[in-house]
Amino acid sequence: MLARLLALILLFVSSAGAQTLAIRAGNLIDPATGKVSRNQTILVKDGKITAVGAGVEIPKDAHVVDLSNAWVMPGLMDAHAHLTAGPAPGIPFPVTTPYLSESTALRALRGLHNARAVLEAGFTAVKDVGNDAEWAAVDVRRAIEKGWFPGPTLLTTGKIIAPFGGQSQNVPPEQGAFWKYEYLDADTPDQVRQAVRRNIYYGANAIKLVADHNAYFYSKEEVRAAIEEAHAAGMTVAVHVYGGQAALNVIQAGPDSVEHGFDLSDEQLRLMKEKGIFLVGTDFPEVHLKLMDFNPVVGGKTLGQRIVDRLRRAHQMGVKMAFGTDVFVELPDKSRAELMLDYLDVWTAAGVSPADILKAMTTNAAELFRWQGKRGAIAAGQAADIIATPANPLENIQALRQVQFVMKDGTIIKQGK
Ligand SMILES: [Zn+2]
């Protein structure tokens, strides 16, 4: 009996206590400071980083990964993704076709496909902000967490909470409220609370509101209700808003992040900075906007131009920013990850340094996700989410397009030359 018990215990230890992995990191980047340390050793065990330093001894039985010629850094994060959505380009938003022609199951399968693509490109954490039919992204998250499929660590917001109509407009009443496939109508503070609770019930671990898609928009009190309810449950709130009075209401309510904010004034950005609200600018490249047939001109400037301007202003003012893309279309010749990395061009065009871009993709995103001390840095005790590139991204941020090594929670996902 005792022998059998011992055998069971040993079996448990050998599967849970996996072999130590040692990474020889030639150039280790700390995105929080922008500093590079040479010839470091990173030890990884049970999915976590156990030691980092120049004098760290490599245990005899360790599996050694040689990245001595590479640039090593924490995994990238995208704070605004729609992994399960994928209409063809050119279909104007609101997108009616997927609502009517794609099942939740198909959406989840697309989500898994995209999750794998973005992980292999170096994104070890992604916040999925809805448009996932009947909570498809929640099931994608669960399947990844069970280890059935490779994918980044996911935050999923479930159905988007919005004033009546979601992100649709002018749907004839006889067609019915088909937007409810992806949105929860909520038009009072109480309804907003109810919608937050429904999302949490169905598995959301973050909350997303769309404040201003129609002529009517959320009041400060309505946004506040979502924040109180979500924060009480330990979740963050992201609010889609473009500008004007709607943005002021949102900023005054004080969510964790403002999404898009394409038309935020300097005054509004200043208020965000004061309150410590993150801007997740989803800074669309002009080429993407053209492909989507969505590049409205306001004040003589295309949306693409206004985005670069707003990003430059926010950066110069020191507003906290996390990298977020909002890619939701599918292009035949580009992966979801390649489309996400196209946004690097916009950040560069706005005068943001490579070090600050990398920080927005790691340190800042981890802060927004409330993961400080857990993910987003290469330090003892953190999850082993580690990537490497052959060239220095602090010199040219485009180096992130050539991620050669990806480790997620201590598991090697990709190891190239
Ligand atoms: Zn979005």
Coordinates of C-alpha atoms and ligand atoms in Angstrom, one line a residue:
M1 CA 0.0 0.0 0.0
L2 CA 2.8 2.4 1.0
A3 CA 4.8 1.5 -2.1
R4 CA 1.8 2.2 -4.3
L5 CA 1.2 5.5 -2.6
L6 CA 4.9 6.4 -3.1
A7 CA 4.7 5.4 -6.8
L8 CA 1.7 7.7 -7.2
I9 CA 3.5 10.6 -5.5
L10 CA 6.6 10.1 -7.7
L11 CA 4.4 10.0 -10.8
F12 CA 2.8 13.3 -9.8
V13 CA 6.2 15.0 -9.1
S14 CA 7.7 13.8 -12.4
S15 CA 4.9 15.3 -14.4
A16 CA 4.4 18.5 -12.4
G17 CA 8.0 19.1 -11.7
A18 CA 9.3 19.3 -15.3
Q19 CA 12.9 19.6 -16.2
T20 CA 14.6 22.9 -15.7
L21 CA 15.1 24.9 -18.9
A22 CA 18.0 27.3 -19.2
I23 CA 18.1 30.1 -21.8
R24 CA 21.4 31.7 -22.7
A25 CA 20.3 35.2 -23.6
G26 CA 22.9 37.2 -25.5
N27 CA 21.0 40.4 -25.2
L28 CA 18.2 40.6 -22.7
I29 CA 15.9 43.6 -23.1
D30 CA 14.0 45.0 -20.1
P31 CA 11.1 46.9 -21.8
A32 CA 10.2 48.7 -18.5
T33 CA 13.6 50.6 -18.6
G34 CA 14.7 50.1 -22.2
K35 CA 18.0 48.6 -20.9
V36 CA 19.9 45.7 -22.4
S37 CA 21.9 43.2 -20.3
R38 CA 24.5 41.1 -22.0
N39 CA 25.1 37.4 -21.6
Q40 CA 22.3 36.6 -19.2
T41 CA 21.0 33.2 -18.1
I42 CA 17.3 32.6 -17.6
L43 CA 16.2 29.5 -15.7
V44 CA 12.6 28.2 -16.2
K45 CA 10.8 25.6 -14.2
D46 CA 7.1 24.6 -14.0
G47 CA 6.2 27.4 -16.4
K48 CA 7.8 30.1 -14.3
I49 CA 11.1 32.0 -14.4
T50 CA 13.1 31.0 -11.3
A51 CA 16.3 33.0 -11.9
V52 CA 17.8 35.6 -14.2
G53 CA 21.3 37.0 -14.2
A54 CA 24.9 36.9 -15.5
G55 CA 26.2 34.6 -12.8
V56 CA 23.3 32.2 -12.7
E57 CA 24.6 28.6 -12.7
I58 CA 22.9 26.2 -15.2
P59 CA 21.9 22.9 -13.4
K60 CA 23.6 19.8 -14.9
D61 CA 20.3 18.2 -16.1
A62 CA 18.9 21.4 -17.6
H63 CA 17.8 21.6 -21.2
V64 CA 19.7 24.5 -22.6
V65 CA 18.3 26.9 -25.3
D66 CA 21.0 28.9 -26.9
L67 CA 19.9 32.4 -27.8
S68 CA 23.3 33.9 -27.3
N69 CA 23.2 35.7 -30.6
A70 CA 19.6 36.9 -30.2
W71 CA 17.6 39.7 -28.6
V72 CA 15.4 38.3 -25.8
M73 CA 12.4 40.0 -24.3
P74 CA 9.0 39.3 -22.7
G75 CA 6.2 38.0 -24.9
L76 CA 4.2 40.7 -26.8
M77 CA 0.6 41.7 -25.8
D78 CA -2.3 43.0 -27.9
A79 CA -4.9 44.8 -25.7
H80 CA -7.6 45.0 -28.4
A81 CA -8.2 42.0 -30.6
H82 CA -11.2 40.2 -32.2
L83 CA -9.8 36.7 -32.6
T84 CA -13.2 35.1 -33.6
A85 CA -14.3 37.8 -36.1
G86 CA -13.1 37.7 -39.7
P87 CA -15.3 39.3 -42.4
A88 CA -13.7 39.8 -45.8
P89 CA -12.4 43.3 -46.4
G90 CA -14.7 45.8 -48.0
I91 CA -17.8 44.8 -46.0
P92 CA -18.9 48.0 -44.3
F93 CA -19.4 47.9 -40.6
P94 CA -21.9 47.0 -39.1
V95 CA -21.1 43.6 -40.5
T96 CA -24.4 41.8 -41.0
T97 CA -23.1 38.8 -42.9
P98 CA -21.2 37.0 -40.0
Y99 CA -24.1 37.6 -37.7
L100 CA -26.4 35.8 -40.0
S101 CA -24.1 33.2 -41.7
E102 CA -21.6 32.1 -39.1
S103 CA -22.3 29.9 -36.1
T104 CA -20.7 30.4 -32.7
A105 CA -18.9 27.1 -33.3
L106 CA -17.3 28.4 -36.5
R107 CA -16.4 31.6 -34.7
A108 CA -14.6 29.7 -32.0
L109 CA -12.7 27.6 -34.5
R110 CA -11.5 30.8 -36.3
G111 CA -10.5 32.1 -32.8
L112 CA -8.3 29.0 -32.2
H113 CA -6.8 29.4 -35.7
N114 CA -5.9 33.1 -35.0
A115 CA -4.8 32.4 -31.5
R116 CA -2.2 30.0 -32.7
A117 CA -1.0 32.3 -35.5
V118 CA -0.6 35.3 -33.1
L119 CA 1.2 33.1 -30.5
E120 CA 3.7 31.8 -33.0
A121 CA 4.4 35.4 -34.1
G122 CA 5.3 36.3 -30.5
F123 CA 2.0 37.5 -28.9
T124 CA 1.8 35.6 -25.7
A125 CA -1.2 37.5 -24.3
V126 CA -4.2 39.0 -26.0
K127 CA -7.3 40.7 -24.8
D128 CA -10.3 39.8 -27.0
V129 CA -12.8 42.6 -26.8
G130 CA -15.9 40.9 -28.1
N131 CA -17.7 40.4 -31.4
D132 CA -17.5 36.7 -30.6
A133 CA -21.1 35.6 -31.2
E134 CA -22.4 33.7 -28.2
W135 CA -19.3 34.0 -26.1
A136 CA -17.1 32.0 -28.5
A137 CA -13.9 33.7 -27.3
V138 CA -14.6 32.5 -23.8
D139 CA -14.6 28.9 -25.0
V140 CA -11.4 29.6 -27.0
R141 CA -9.8 30.7 -23.8
R142 CA -11.1 27.7 -21.9
A143 CA -9.7 25.3 -24.6
I144 CA -6.3 27.0 -24.5
E145 CA -6.3 27.0 -20.7
K146 CA -7.0 23.2 -20.8
G147 CA -4.0 22.7 -23.0
W148 CA -6.0 21.4 -25.9
F149 CA -4.7 24.0 -28.3
P150 CA -1.8 26.4 -28.4
G151 CA -2.7 30.1 -27.9
P152 CA -1.8 33.2 -25.9
T153 CA -3.1 33.9 -22.4
L154 CA -6.5 35.4 -23.1
L155 CA -8.7 38.0 -21.5
T156 CA -12.1 37.8 -23.0
T157 CA -14.9 40.4 -22.6
G158 CA -17.8 38.4 -24.0
K159 CA -20.7 40.3 -25.5
I160 CA -20.1 44.0 -26.0
I161 CA -22.4 46.1 -23.8
A162 CA -23.9 49.1 -25.6
P163 CA -26.9 51.4 -25.9
F164 CA -29.8 49.9 -27.9
G165 CA -28.6 48.5 -31.3
G166 CA -25.0 47.6 -30.5
Q167 CA -22.8 48.7 -33.4
S168 CA -25.6 48.5 -35.9
Q169 CA -27.6 51.3 -37.5
N170 CA -30.8 51.5 -39.4
V171 CA -31.8 47.9 -39.2
P172 CA -35.5 47.8 -40.1
P173 CA -37.7 46.9 -37.1
E174 CA -39.1 43.9 -38.9
Q175 CA -35.7 42.3 -39.1
G176 CA -35.5 41.9 -35.4
A177 CA -32.6 42.7 -33.1
F178 CA -30.0 40.5 -34.8
W179 CA -27.2 42.5 -33.1
K180 CA -28.0 40.6 -29.9
Y181 CA -25.9 37.8 -31.3
E182 CA -22.9 39.9 -30.4
Y183 CA -24.1 42.7 -28.1
L184 CA -26.1 43.2 -24.9
D185 CA -28.5 46.2 -25.1
A186 CA -28.2 48.2 -21.8
D187 CA -29.8 51.6 -21.5
T188 CA -29.8 52.5 -17.9
P189 CA -27.2 52.1 -15.1
D190 CA -29.2 49.1 -13.8
Q191 CA -29.3 47.5 -17.2
V192 CA -25.6 48.0 -17.5
R193 CA -25.0 46.3 -14.2
Q194 CA -27.2 43.4 -15.4
A195 CA -25.3 43.1 -18.6
V196 CA -22.0 43.1 -16.8
R197 CA -23.3 40.3 -14.5
R198 CA -24.5 38.3 -17.5
N199 CA -21.1 38.5 -19.1
I200 CA -19.4 37.4 -15.9
Y201 CA -21.8 34.5 -15.6
Y202 CA -21.0 33.3 -19.1
G203 CA -17.3 33.4 -18.5
A204 CA -16.0 36.9 -19.4
N205 CA -12.9 37.9 -17.4
A206 CA -12.9 41.6 -18.5
I207 CA -15.7 44.0 -19.6
K208 CA -16.1 46.0 -22.7
L209 CA -18.6 48.8 -23.5
V210 CA -19.2 50.6 -26.8
A211 CA -20.3 54.1 -25.7
D212 CA -21.0 56.1 -28.8
H213 CA -21.9 54.2 -31.9
N214 CA -25.1 56.0 -32.5
A215 CA -26.4 59.6 -32.0
Y216 CA -27.2 58.7 -28.4
F217 CA -24.3 57.7 -26.0
Y218 CA -23.6 56.6 -22.5
S219 CA -23.8 59.0 -19.6
K220 CA -21.2 59.1 -16.9
E221 CA -23.5 57.2 -14.6
E222 CA -24.0 54.4 -17.0
V223 CA -20.3 53.9 -17.5
R224 CA -19.8 54.3 -13.8
A225 CA -22.2 51.4 -13.1
A226 CA -20.2 49.1 -15.4
I227 CA -17.0 50.1 -13.7
E228 CA -18.3 49.5 -10.2
E229 CA -19.8 46.1 -11.1
A230 CA -16.7 44.9 -12.9
H231 CA -14.2 46.2 -10.4
A232 CA -16.1 44.5 -7.6
A233 CA -15.6 41.3 -9.5
G234 CA -11.9 42.0 -10.0
M235 CA -12.2 42.8 -13.7
T236 CA -11.1 45.8 -15.8
V237 CA -13.4 47.9 -18.1
A238 CA -12.5 49.0 -21.6
V239 CA -14.7 51.6 -23.3
H240 CA -14.9 52.2 -27.0
V241 CA -15.4 55.9 -27.7
Y242 CA -14.2 58.3 -30.4
G243 CA -14.4 61.8 -28.9
G244 CA -16.7 64.7 -28.0
Q245 CA -19.1 64.7 -25.1
A246 CA -19.4 60.9 -25.2
A247 CA -15.6 60.7 -24.5
L248 CA -15.8 63.2 -21.7
N249 CA -18.5 61.2 -20.0
V250 CA -16.4 58.1 -20.3
I251 CA -13.2 59.7 -19.1
Q252 CA -15.0 61.3 -16.1
A253 CA -16.4 57.9 -15.2
G254 CA -12.8 56.6 -15.1
P255 CA -12.6 53.2 -16.8
D256 CA -9.3 51.3 -17.0
S257 CA -8.9 52.0 -20.7
V258 CA -10.4 54.1 -23.5
E259 CA -10.4 52.2 -26.8
H260 CA -9.8 54.0 -30.1
G261 CA -10.3 57.6 -28.9
F262 CA -9.5 58.8 -32.5
D263 CA -10.9 62.3 -31.9
L264 CA -9.8 63.0 -28.3
S265 CA -8.9 66.6 -27.6
D266 CA -5.7 67.6 -25.8
E267 CA -7.9 68.5 -22.8
Q268 CA -9.4 65.0 -22.8
L269 CA -6.0 63.4 -23.1
R270 CA -4.7 65.5 -20.2
L271 CA -7.7 64.3 -18.1
M272 CA -6.9 60.7 -19.0
K273 CA -3.3 61.2 -17.9
E274 CA -4.4 62.8 -14.7
K275 CA -6.7 59.8 -13.9
G276 CA -4.2 57.2 -15.1
I277 CA -6.6 55.9 -17.8
F278 CA -4.9 53.9 -20.5
L279 CA -5.4 54.8 -24.2
V280 CA -5.6 51.6 -26.3
G281 CA -5.6 53.6 -29.5
T282 CA -6.1 50.8 -32.1
D283 CA -4.0 53.0 -34.4
F284 CA -5.1 51.7 -37.8
P285 CA -2.7 51.9 -40.7
E286 CA -4.1 53.9 -43.5
V287 CA -3.8 50.9 -45.9
H288 CA -6.0 48.8 -43.6
L289 CA -8.6 51.6 -43.4
K290 CA -8.7 51.7 -47.2
L291 CA -9.1 48.0 -47.5
M292 CA -12.0 48.1 -45.1
D293 CA -13.5 51.0 -47.0
F294 CA -13.6 53.0 -43.8
N295 CA -11.4 56.2 -43.8
P296 CA -13.8 59.1 -43.3
V297 CA -12.4 62.6 -43.8
V298 CA -13.1 65.1 -41.0
G299 CA -11.6 68.6 -41.1
G300 CA -9.7 67.8 -44.3
K301 CA -7.9 64.9 -42.7
T302 CA -8.5 61.2 -43.3
L303 CA -9.1 59.0 -40.3
G304 CA -5.6 57.5 -40.8
Q305 CA -4.1 60.9 -40.6
R306 CA -6.1 61.8 -37.5
I307 CA -5.0 58.6 -35.8
V308 CA -1.3 59.4 -36.3
D309 CA -1.9 62.9 -35.0
R310 CA -3.8 61.7 -31.9
L311 CA -1.1 59.0 -31.2
R312 CA 1.6 61.7 -31.4
R313 CA -0.2 64.0 -29.1
A314 CA -1.0 61.3 -26.6
H315 CA 2.6 60.1 -26.6
Q316 CA 4.0 63.6 -26.2
M317 CA 1.7 64.3 -23.3
G318 CA 2.7 61.1 -21.5
V319 CA -0.7 59.4 -21.5
K320 CA -0.4 55.8 -20.5
M321 CA -0.7 53.6 -23.7
A322 CA -1.0 49.9 -24.4
F323 CA -0.6 48.5 -27.9
G324 CA -4.0 47.4 -29.3
T325 CA -4.8 46.7 -32.9
D326 CA -8.4 45.9 -33.5
V327 CA -7.7 43.7 -36.5
F328 CA -10.9 41.9 -37.5
V329 CA -10.8 41.5 -41.2
E330 CA -9.2 38.6 -43.0
L331 CA -6.9 39.1 -46.0
P332 CA -6.0 36.1 -48.2
D333 CA -2.3 36.7 -48.2
K334 CA -1.6 37.9 -44.6
S335 CA -1.9 36.2 -41.3
R336 CA -3.7 37.9 -38.4
A337 CA -0.3 38.4 -36.7
E338 CA 1.1 40.1 -39.8
L339 CA -1.8 42.5 -39.9
M340 CA -1.3 43.2 -36.2
L341 CA 2.3 44.0 -36.8
D342 CA 1.4 46.5 -39.5
Y343 CA 0.4 48.8 -36.7
L344 CA 4.1 49.3 -35.8
D345 CA 4.3 51.6 -38.9
V346 CA 1.7 53.9 -37.4
W347 CA 3.5 54.1 -34.0
T348 CA 6.7 54.9 -35.8
A349 CA 5.1 57.5 -38.0
A350 CA 3.8 59.2 -34.8
G351 CA 7.3 59.6 -33.6
V352 CA 7.2 56.9 -30.9
S353 CA 10.6 55.4 -30.2
P354 CA 11.1 51.6 -30.6
A355 CA 11.7 51.4 -26.8
D356 CA 8.4 53.1 -26.0
I357 CA 6.6 50.9 -28.6
L358 CA 8.0 47.7 -27.0
K359 CA 7.0 49.0 -23.6
A360 CA 3.4 49.6 -24.8
M361 CA 3.4 46.0 -26.1
T362 CA 4.7 44.5 -22.8
T363 CA 5.1 46.4 -19.5
N364 CA 2.2 48.8 -20.1
A365 CA -0.2 46.1 -21.4
A366 CA 0.6 44.0 -18.3
E367 CA -0.2 46.9 -16.1
L368 CA -3.5 47.5 -17.8
F369 CA -4.3 43.8 -17.5
R370 CA -3.4 44.0 -13.7
W371 CA -0.7 41.4 -14.2
Q372 CA 2.2 43.3 -12.6
G373 CA 4.6 40.8 -11.0
K374 CA 3.0 37.9 -12.9
R375 CA 3.5 38.6 -16.6
G376 CA 5.1 41.2 -18.8
A377 CA 8.7 41.1 -17.5
I378 CA 11.6 38.6 -17.4
A379 CA 12.2 38.3 -13.7
A380 CA 12.1 35.6 -11.1
G381 CA 8.5 34.6 -10.2
Q382 CA 7.0 35.7 -13.5
A383 CA 5.3 33.4 -16.0
A384 CA 7.9 32.2 -18.6
D385 CA 6.5 34.1 -21.6
I386 CA 9.7 34.8 -23.5
I387 CA 10.4 35.6 -27.2
A388 CA 13.5 36.4 -29.2
T389 CA 14.5 38.1 -32.4
P390 CA 17.7 37.9 -34.5
A391 CA 17.9 41.7 -34.7
N392 CA 17.6 44.5 -32.1
P393 CA 14.0 45.8 -31.9
L394 CA 15.3 48.8 -29.9
E395 CA 17.1 49.9 -33.1
N396 CA 14.4 49.0 -35.5
I397 CA 11.0 47.9 -34.2
Q398 CA 10.4 46.0 -37.4
A399 CA 12.7 43.3 -35.9
L400 CA 9.5 42.1 -34.1
R401 CA 8.3 40.8 -37.5
Q402 CA 11.1 38.1 -37.3
V403 CA 10.4 36.5 -33.9
Q404 CA 12.5 33.3 -34.0
F405 CA 11.7 31.9 -30.5
V406 CA 8.5 31.8 -28.5
M407 CA 8.0 30.3 -25.1
K408 CA 4.6 30.5 -23.4
D409 CA 4.2 29.5 -19.7
G410 CA 7.5 27.6 -20.0
T411 CA 6.6 25.6 -23.1
I412 CA 8.6 26.2 -26.2
I413 CA 6.1 27.0 -29.0
K414 CA 8.6 28.0 -31.7
Q415 CA 12.3 27.7 -32.1
G416 CA 13.9 28.7 -35.4
K417 CA 17.3 29.8 -36.5
Ligands
ZN1 ZN -12.5 46.7 -31.7

